[in-house]
Structures are given as C-alpha cells and as structure tokens.
Amino acid sequence: MDESHMVSAPNRLRLLGTVELTLDGAPVALGQSRLEELVALLALRPGTPLKRAEIAYHFWPDSSERQARTNVRNLLHKLKKGWPGLEATLAIGHGDVTWRHDATLTVDVQEFVRAAEHAEQRDLPAERALLLAGAVDCYAGDFLPACFADWALAEREQLRTRYGELLEALIDALLERRELEEALRRARQLCDHDPLHEAAYRRLMQIHALRGDRAAALRTYHACASILRKELGVEPSPATQQLHAQLLRHESTPAPETPQPVQRPRLVGRHAEWQQLQKAWSGAQGGAAQVILIWGEAGIGKTRLAEEMLDWVGRQGHGCASARSYAARGALAYAPVAEWLRAARVRPVLERVDDLWRVELARLLPELVQDRPDLPPPGPLTENWQQQRFFQAVAEGVKATARPLLLHLDDMQWSDEETLHLLHFLLHGARRHPLLLIGTIRTEDAGTNAPLAELAAALRHAGQLTEMTLGPLSRDETVALAEQTAGATLAAERAAALYTASEGHPLFLVETVQGGLEDVLVQTGPGSLAGSSSPMSGVSHIPPKIYNLIAARLAQLSPPAQQVASTAAVIGREFTYAVLAAALSVDELVLVDALDELWERRLVREQAGDSYDFSHDRIREVAYLQTSRARRRLLHRAVAGAIETLHADDLDAVAGQLAAHYAQAGDDARAFRYYRQAANLALAQHALADVERMLEAALAHAPDDPAVHLELRHALNLTFRYTLRLSDWHANLDQQRTVLAAYPAPQPSLELEVALDHCEYFRGIGAGEDAIHTATRAVEWANALDDDEARAAAYLQLAESHWSVSHMVDAERYFDRSAKLAHRAGAKLLEATSLELQVQTGMFSGMSSGTIAGRLQRAFTLAEQVGDYHRMASLLNKFGYLPMSAGMGGLATAEVDYRRGLALAHAGGDRGMEEMILANLGVLYTYRGDYRQALDSLDAALSIGAETAGYWRYWVALHYKGKCLLHMGRLDEASAVLATAVEKLGQIGNHHFEVMARCDLGLLHHLTGNQEQAGVELALVRELAGQHDDQRYRAWANTRLGYVLEAQGDVAGARKHYARGHELHARMGQQFYALNALAGTARLAVQGGDSATALTHAGTIWETLAGQEPDATVETARTLYTCYAILRAAGDPRASAVVEAAFDQLRARAATIDDPEHVDRFWRLDDHRLTAQAFAETTGR
C-alpha cells in the first residue's frame, strides 16, 4: 500500500506525521486538539465500541463523573458540528462510540497496520520485499505528533518500533536479493529513524563495503561514533569498532558485544547564558518568535553553547536544524537556509507544501522538482515581488515543520546580505510562530557586515532580540574543562599554569590538552608574539599564541595527513571526500587513512552526507597559511578541476567557488567566466549583494575589451538601482561613459544601452528634466539602429521621464508610441507595460472610460500570453479601479477584479501589489458604505506597508483610511490621519497622491465648518492638479470649492465652480460625480428664486440615479437630499421615493459600524441628519 493511494482518496484522515482530515477532497479543520485526540483514539480501534465512561476517564480523570460525561457529550456535539456526514464514519450510541468497520474514510494508521500484517505473512523474498516496502512507505511520521498524553506516547512508541522492525526486515530481504542501492537507501532511512540504533550503522557500513565504497563506510563509522559520544556518552561497541578496523585492514566481520560507557562531555560554565537560552526557548514555545545572538571572539565557546541547546531541544523531540555561514568568496546566497531545509527534521515535511511554494523552494533544493515533471522549473528572480514570493515560500516551508522549531546559524558575521534579508522577512512574518533562532557571531569580524547590524537593530526594535557576549571561563571552570578534556584530575600546579597561560580561553585550553602541548602554551605566555618568520605575519589576525598551538598540532600529523589537511584547507572549511579525492593524486587507501587520522585527532569532524568540516575555522586558516604560496596556487587549480569534473552537469551551482579558486590559481580567463556565470545565477535569485560582488570580481579579471566592461557595468546598474545606492550608481555610470569614449566611432547599440541606464538614474534622483533630455537622445540612438523593439524601449523611458515630472499629455503620447512600436516588434510584455502605464496616465488626464477599458483588456491579454502574473495582477487592480474612477457604479464587478488580482499577488508573494489592491479595496468598500470591510482591508494594507521602512504607499493607504473615517463621521480622527498623509506625501514629492489626500482634507474642513481653511486647501488642489494635467481632481476641487463658496454666501463664485466641476466630470464620462456639481447649481437656483431650473436639475438627478448604485458617500447623501427638497417643494410625488432611497443607503451604511458612539457621529453629519429627519416626516417613521 503506497502513500499515493492515501493522497488520492477524497475522504482521508492522516494521523502519522501530522493530523489532517479531508472530506470530498477539501480539508476540514477539527479545531481542537482534544477533538483530534478523540478521533485518533477511535481510529485505532475500528469496529470496537468505546464506552462513553472510558472516554470520560481517558480525557478527564480528575473530574467528577457527571462533569466528565457532560464534557464527553459536548465534545461529541462539537465533532458532529465540525464534521459533515460524521455518521458514515462513527456510530454514536447512547452509551458508546464506535469507528465503523464499513467507514469509507481512509485512515493512514489503519493502512499501515494492515499493510504490515499482510507483509509479515508472506515468505517469498520478492513478494515479501515488495509488501514490506509498501508497509514502510505508509508510515509518514510519528503518530499524533503534537500530543504528549501517556496513551498517545505509548501508541507512538509502539508504531515507531514496528516501523523500525519493518525497515530491518526490508533491508534483510533486499540484501537477500542483492538489491544493494535500495538496501542502502533503506538503511539510511533506518539510521534517520533511530539515530542511536548502533546495529543500523553497522548494517549501513556493511552495505557500503559490499558496494565497494570503503570511504563511505568509514564516514558512517565516524558519524556513529560522534552521535553515540554526544547523546549517550559511550564509545561504539567492540563489534562496531572491530568492523571499523576490519574495513581498514580488509578483515572478516567480528561478532557484536556490549558497548562500554565513558565519561560524557558536558558543557562547562555558562550558567547565566544557559538560563537566558531557556527563557528565550520558553517564549518561543509560547508562540512568540525569538532571536538569540551570541557574541564573542573566536574559540570562546559560542558554537559549543548553541550546540548544547540544539541537543537539549532535539532530545525533547522538537524540530531543530543547524547551518553555518562561510567567509570564502564564491559562497552561494541563501546557503545556510538551504542547509536548514535539508535537515533531517525539516526536509521530509517539504513534500507536503503547496506546489507553488515547492517550485520556489526548488531554487535552494532542486531535488524537490526532480521527480515532478509536471512542475515548471523556477524562473529568475529579477523583480522585488518575485523575491518576496521566494521569501514567502521559505516561510511556508518553515511553518510546515515540527512546532516549535529551533534554528542555529553559526558564524553569522559572514552571512550574505540576501540570507539576512530573508531572515528579517521570516522573523517578521513568524512573530506568532514558535520559532527560536540562535546566531553566533565573532565580534572581531562583524564590524563590516552592515546588513547584520541592520537586522539586529530591527529585531531590537521589534522586541524579538536577546543578546549575550561570552567572556573567558573562570579559574574553576577552566580547571574543570581541562580535567574533562584530559580525562584525569590535574595537579594544582599544572592547573594553575594552564589557567594563567590560557586566561580562561576554551579553545586555547582544549587545543593544548588534546595535543599535549602545555609547554608550547606556557612558553608563549599571555600576549607574547610569534616570530617574524610566522607564515601568518601580515596575512591573518589569528592571535600568535593560538597560531603556535595549532601549528604544533598539525606538525604531529603524518606527511600524508598534512597533505590532506593542506588540500582540505584550500577547498574551504567544509569539504567533501569526493572533491578531496579528485584533487589529490594519491592512492585511496592512503587518503582514507590520512582522513581517518585527521578525524581521530579531532582536527576534522564528520558532517551530513559525505562532507567533513574542520573542527574550527582557525585550524583551517593555520593549515592554509602553512602551505607555501606557490603550492596553494597549484592546489587551487587542482581543486577547481575536481569541482568542474564532479559538477559538470550543474556548474551554475558551483560557479562562485570555481571563480574564486581559479582567481587564486592566477587563471584570469576562467575566473572571469565563472564570476560572470555566478553573477547571472545570483541575479536569478535576486541576490543583489552577490550580483555586485561577482560582477566587481569579474571586472577585476575581465579581458581588455570595452564591450565586455560595458556589459558588466550595465548589469551593475541594476543592483545600484534596486538598492538605491545613488553615489555608487553615479560612479558606475561615469565609468560607462569613460569606456564608451574610448571607441573611435559611435556605437549606437552601446550608446542606447548607456542612455537608458542614465534615464533610470535621473528618475531615481528626481532629475526629471535630465531624464527627458537623455531619453530623447536614447530615441535618436534607437532610430539609428532601425530596431522597433529598441525604439519601443526608448520611448517607454521617455514617457516615464515625462510622467516623473507630471507632464501627463506628453507621457500619454509617448506611452502610446511605445505600445505601437512594441506591437509591431512582437514584444508582448513591453507592449503590455506601455499600455498599462498609458492607461494609468489617462486616468489622471481625462482619458475616456471606454478607451481605458479597451487598452487594459489588450494589455491583460498580452500579459496572460507571456505568463507574467505580476503584470496580470497589476492590470486587474486597474480594472477594479476603473469603475471607481468613472463614478458610474459597477462596484460589484470592481470587487471581483480586485479579488482576482489579490489572489494572483498573494500566490506570487508580491507583497507590494497585495498592499496596493487591499488599499484600493478599502476605498471600494468605503464607496459602497461597508465600513467594517473597508477598515479591515485598509488595516491589512497598512500592516504590509509598514514592513518596509519609508514605503510611500503606506501614506497612500493612510489617506484612504482617513477618507473612510471622514465618510463615517469620525471627523476628528479623520482630520489627524489626513493631515499626516498630506504632509508625508508632500515630503516625498508624490504630488499625484498628495493632491488626492489634500482634496479630502479640504472636504473635511468644509464639513467641520472651517470654510476658510477648506478654501485654501482646495484652491491649492486646483493649482497642483492643473500643473499635473490631473483632470479628475481639477473636477473634484471645483465642485468642493463650490460647497465652500456656497456656505460663505458667494453665489457667483460657487456657480462658476459648480459649472466647471460639472463640465470636467461630464467630459470624462463621470456622470454620477457630475451630479454633485449639478445639485449645487440646483441649490443656488432655489436661492435665486429660479424654481423651474432647480426642478429640472432635480429631475435629471433622480432620473440618473433611480435604480442605480451611486457611491455611498457624504456627497451622495447631500445630492439626494437636495433632489428630495426641491421635488417636495414642487409637490412632485417622486420626492418620497428619493428620500426613501437616500435613507435606505444611510441605514445600510450605519449597520456596518460596530461602535454605538461612532454610529451616533455618523448620524450627526448634517447631510445625514437632514435626510433622517425628512424620512421621518415623509413616512411617519
């Protein structure tokens, strides 16, 4: 029975590895851990009635019988309520509950037990192996993993034991059939299942030996010995040790014996720090993500303390994973994150994440899609929104792991910028997730890592950070550590000498005692200097005393082991056996013996897979520095060749390493090639710091070809643009110009590329006129190339440059030209982008609604054809905005478009687009009078906007919230919010949105009776909107100035502004908005005694609005009340219908306000109060 059967069943219950109920293919949340326990308890006993009294005692042993029975009744009631069709699975009687034998629900634990029984009854090897494999594959993890009740622990252990026995039987069956590769896989599975099962390691060693891979067998022994010492304090049994010796000597297999206990290494000292770690872990378990940063100099014990915490957490069954950052050039971005995701307690759960996230995670773990040909490979990360989607995928992977989770990142001072940004995203998004991150940082190396300092500052501000700095051990602690390391009690004189010489530094002490080098340590003494001939002189800041200690230990090695140590040091702190073997021209037996010697002397340690690691980076540094410069060059070339051979199928993944090795080997051509390749990979991952680093290195090794240098500097501009490093950007552009000037004749294609780069820069610094001038020159170069796609790109830059200085008419014209050229060139995405930006301009400058809709549809079709989901979501956002800007109803359709765009943005991890659409949804709900949903959407948008400091859209969303509060009648709150939004938008120079916010602020001043200030604000809106060719807000400003002047008694001025507002709105097809100005004109006609004109206008208003969906705003209420008052004065029977429609809209709006005080403020607005009074007078209600 394989797991595919379980996955495909429409009705299934998973209890192994997780708890998940699926009915008719859809997940059903039981909602309570006790409900999950009850379902699991019944599922384990299909067909066996369970008495209600048994259930009561099971869950509430300390409650009275009556109370316990009541609890059972309530529990079953909740189960029935949350589980549709429960009767098909459970028979709930008066006195008992039974899991039906004929239940159609597939239960994984039942499948596992049945499959195990079936397999155990078969004798034929082939059939038995097949059935055992099926049974093993049914077991997806521990039973009911989040439950720690005694009964669940017993069942869990019983099932774990049975699973282990099945694995052992399967391995035996496979070996009997000589299926060594599958037996190897299953043996590894058994070791992962029970890391302390020594016989499993012996079996794995034997399988490696049968395959002829003696080196892998020895690595397995090293792994076994390491974990037994760490977890149980014992050495491997004589049987395992003799098997190890046999593999070295090719002798026969001895019989197993009992393991002998030895003293278990323990953590010495650090009591206060341990309490801090415990406190942080307790907080994380409570659902508050925490970070501990452990600072200290190299060798002070940071990693040892963190590893003790990892062991402690892991022994309790919680999830944990460890990773390390490296200082070596060429390291991949996000490498520590990939290491976490590959950890034994993390990797299996990634199989259960959604396919969208699975594809994104394949950037770090390509194997996730290797067996899924139905999934596309991940595309490049060239945009910020794509990086956000990738970050979200990592967050989803972390959330899918065991809860709670401990992550450890060693040598965090060397973490790349992208990894640190991802951690910030993860920790911010997981604030309520039970997660603890422990980072260790070398104080002396952390000063140059600005992103690390920024992360620490952000975590401090968020209250998520605890920091500790480790100092030397005390005298007593030093002696205790020395005695533990030596395995014997030290004489007082020797202990005192060790403390005086080591000054309590753990690494000094351990290296000294392990190497028997007390004399070296004492002779150098505190603060003494190495001789001037030291190979570290001028190269490394390793303290002389520790350098001499490590050098003395390395000198004790045999010549082959010294050669292996030198080569491994060149590879890097972490190295694999395969690379080592390929780089060294030595016999395998010599290599294995040498590596075993390094391991026995604790200079290297075994890591996951076939990897080894130096026990401390200082050891690697000394081994590297003791190798002559000439030999290092040869070794770097040999290592590069080995890596090329071993990774020939995927050189992208190791391009950075290859580039660094070839650079050290003096091979500029290969170094350049691989640095360029590594830069392309980093760009695909949106790892901009790595892109810059690789491109700068590529420039240092590039051939003397101006075109190559221009290409590299063009790519560098992208990193400076995204990171807003304007001075570096400017300097790089100057370098481009210098290179370009070296050509004897103009190069149109290169001139165009450089000009377009300059346009981006000028717009970035707000130099719009310079951008226009440069873009105009770019158009000339594009014309010289006679290439329509180049012309389209140049005109797009010219249009965006005009947009940046609010030249709406010019911007719209050039966007149109760019779109047409892109269409002719078949550049679909370029055409879609041009059309969308043209429409965006048209929304400000008065483009008709029909034209806008047609161009949006064309752009959407193009974006859909090329599969650009970011562009599709952006266009759906504009589809939603169109009905609102037109003021002609259709808000239900707009909501559908917004929701489609929001779904695409969310699926793509495009947080910026999510924020924009949520904010626009907030406006839509405000216009529809649904304030509950409006505030929810706006608060969600503000929350996303707050994730990025200085994000300008945050202030736009804040304006929209002020608009909502205004129409709710919460004028004091709205005033403060709108004033802040106006100020901030003005400060950052975003005048388009400043105009919008200022226009609402003017309306608010009018509603509060401050007509003078309202007039000032709205006159400024009119002026700014005119400068920007913003016809929409010229129309709004004129209408609202009409309100102000009408209130001040300036009839002539009010009439002029109403007429202008009506004209502008009508010209843009905004008939509903035009009615607000027409209503103002009608009121003025009543004041002037022209009742006939007033009645005509009132009739037009009602004919337009009757049965329609006008905006549910203060201004609509005023317009409807004006219409009612004029019709009533004329005795027109339509008056009652008008006031009923107006009151119904107000009543529906008020129903979405939860706070009674806020409801009272809503009805106190003059236009609302008058409408309510008129309704009461008309209807008698």
PDB file of C-alpha atoms in Angstrom, residues 3 62 198 221 235 295 349 414 596 671 1157 1169 1173:
ATOM      1  CA  GLU A   3       1.131   6.750   0.003  1.00  0.00           C
ATOM      2  CA  ASP A  62      -9.700  14.177  37.753  1.00  0.00           C
ATOM      3  CA  GLU A 198      24.097   1.180  16.552  1.00  0.00           C
ATOM      4  CA  TYR A 221      31.535   4.883  11.464  1.00  0.00           C
ATOM      5  CA  GLU A 235      32.070   4.729  22.603  1.00  0.00           C
ATOM      6  CA  TRP A 295      28.738  37.375  20.539  1.00  0.00           C
ATOM      7  CA  VAL A 349       7.732  17.976   5.587  1.00  0.00           C
ATOM      8  CA  TRP A 414      29.823  36.013   7.413  1.00  0.00           C
ATOM      9  CA  ASP A 596      40.856   8.941   9.456  1.00  0.00           C
ATOM     10  CA  ALA A 671      37.946  33.223 -13.133  1.00  0.00           C
ATOM     11  CA  GLU A1157     -20.633  56.136  19.662  1.00  0.00           C
ATOM     12  CA  ARG A1169     -29.251  64.198   9.961  1.00  0.00           C
ATOM     13  CA  GLN A1173     -35.499  63.959   9.597  1.00  0.00           C
TER      14      GLN A1173
END
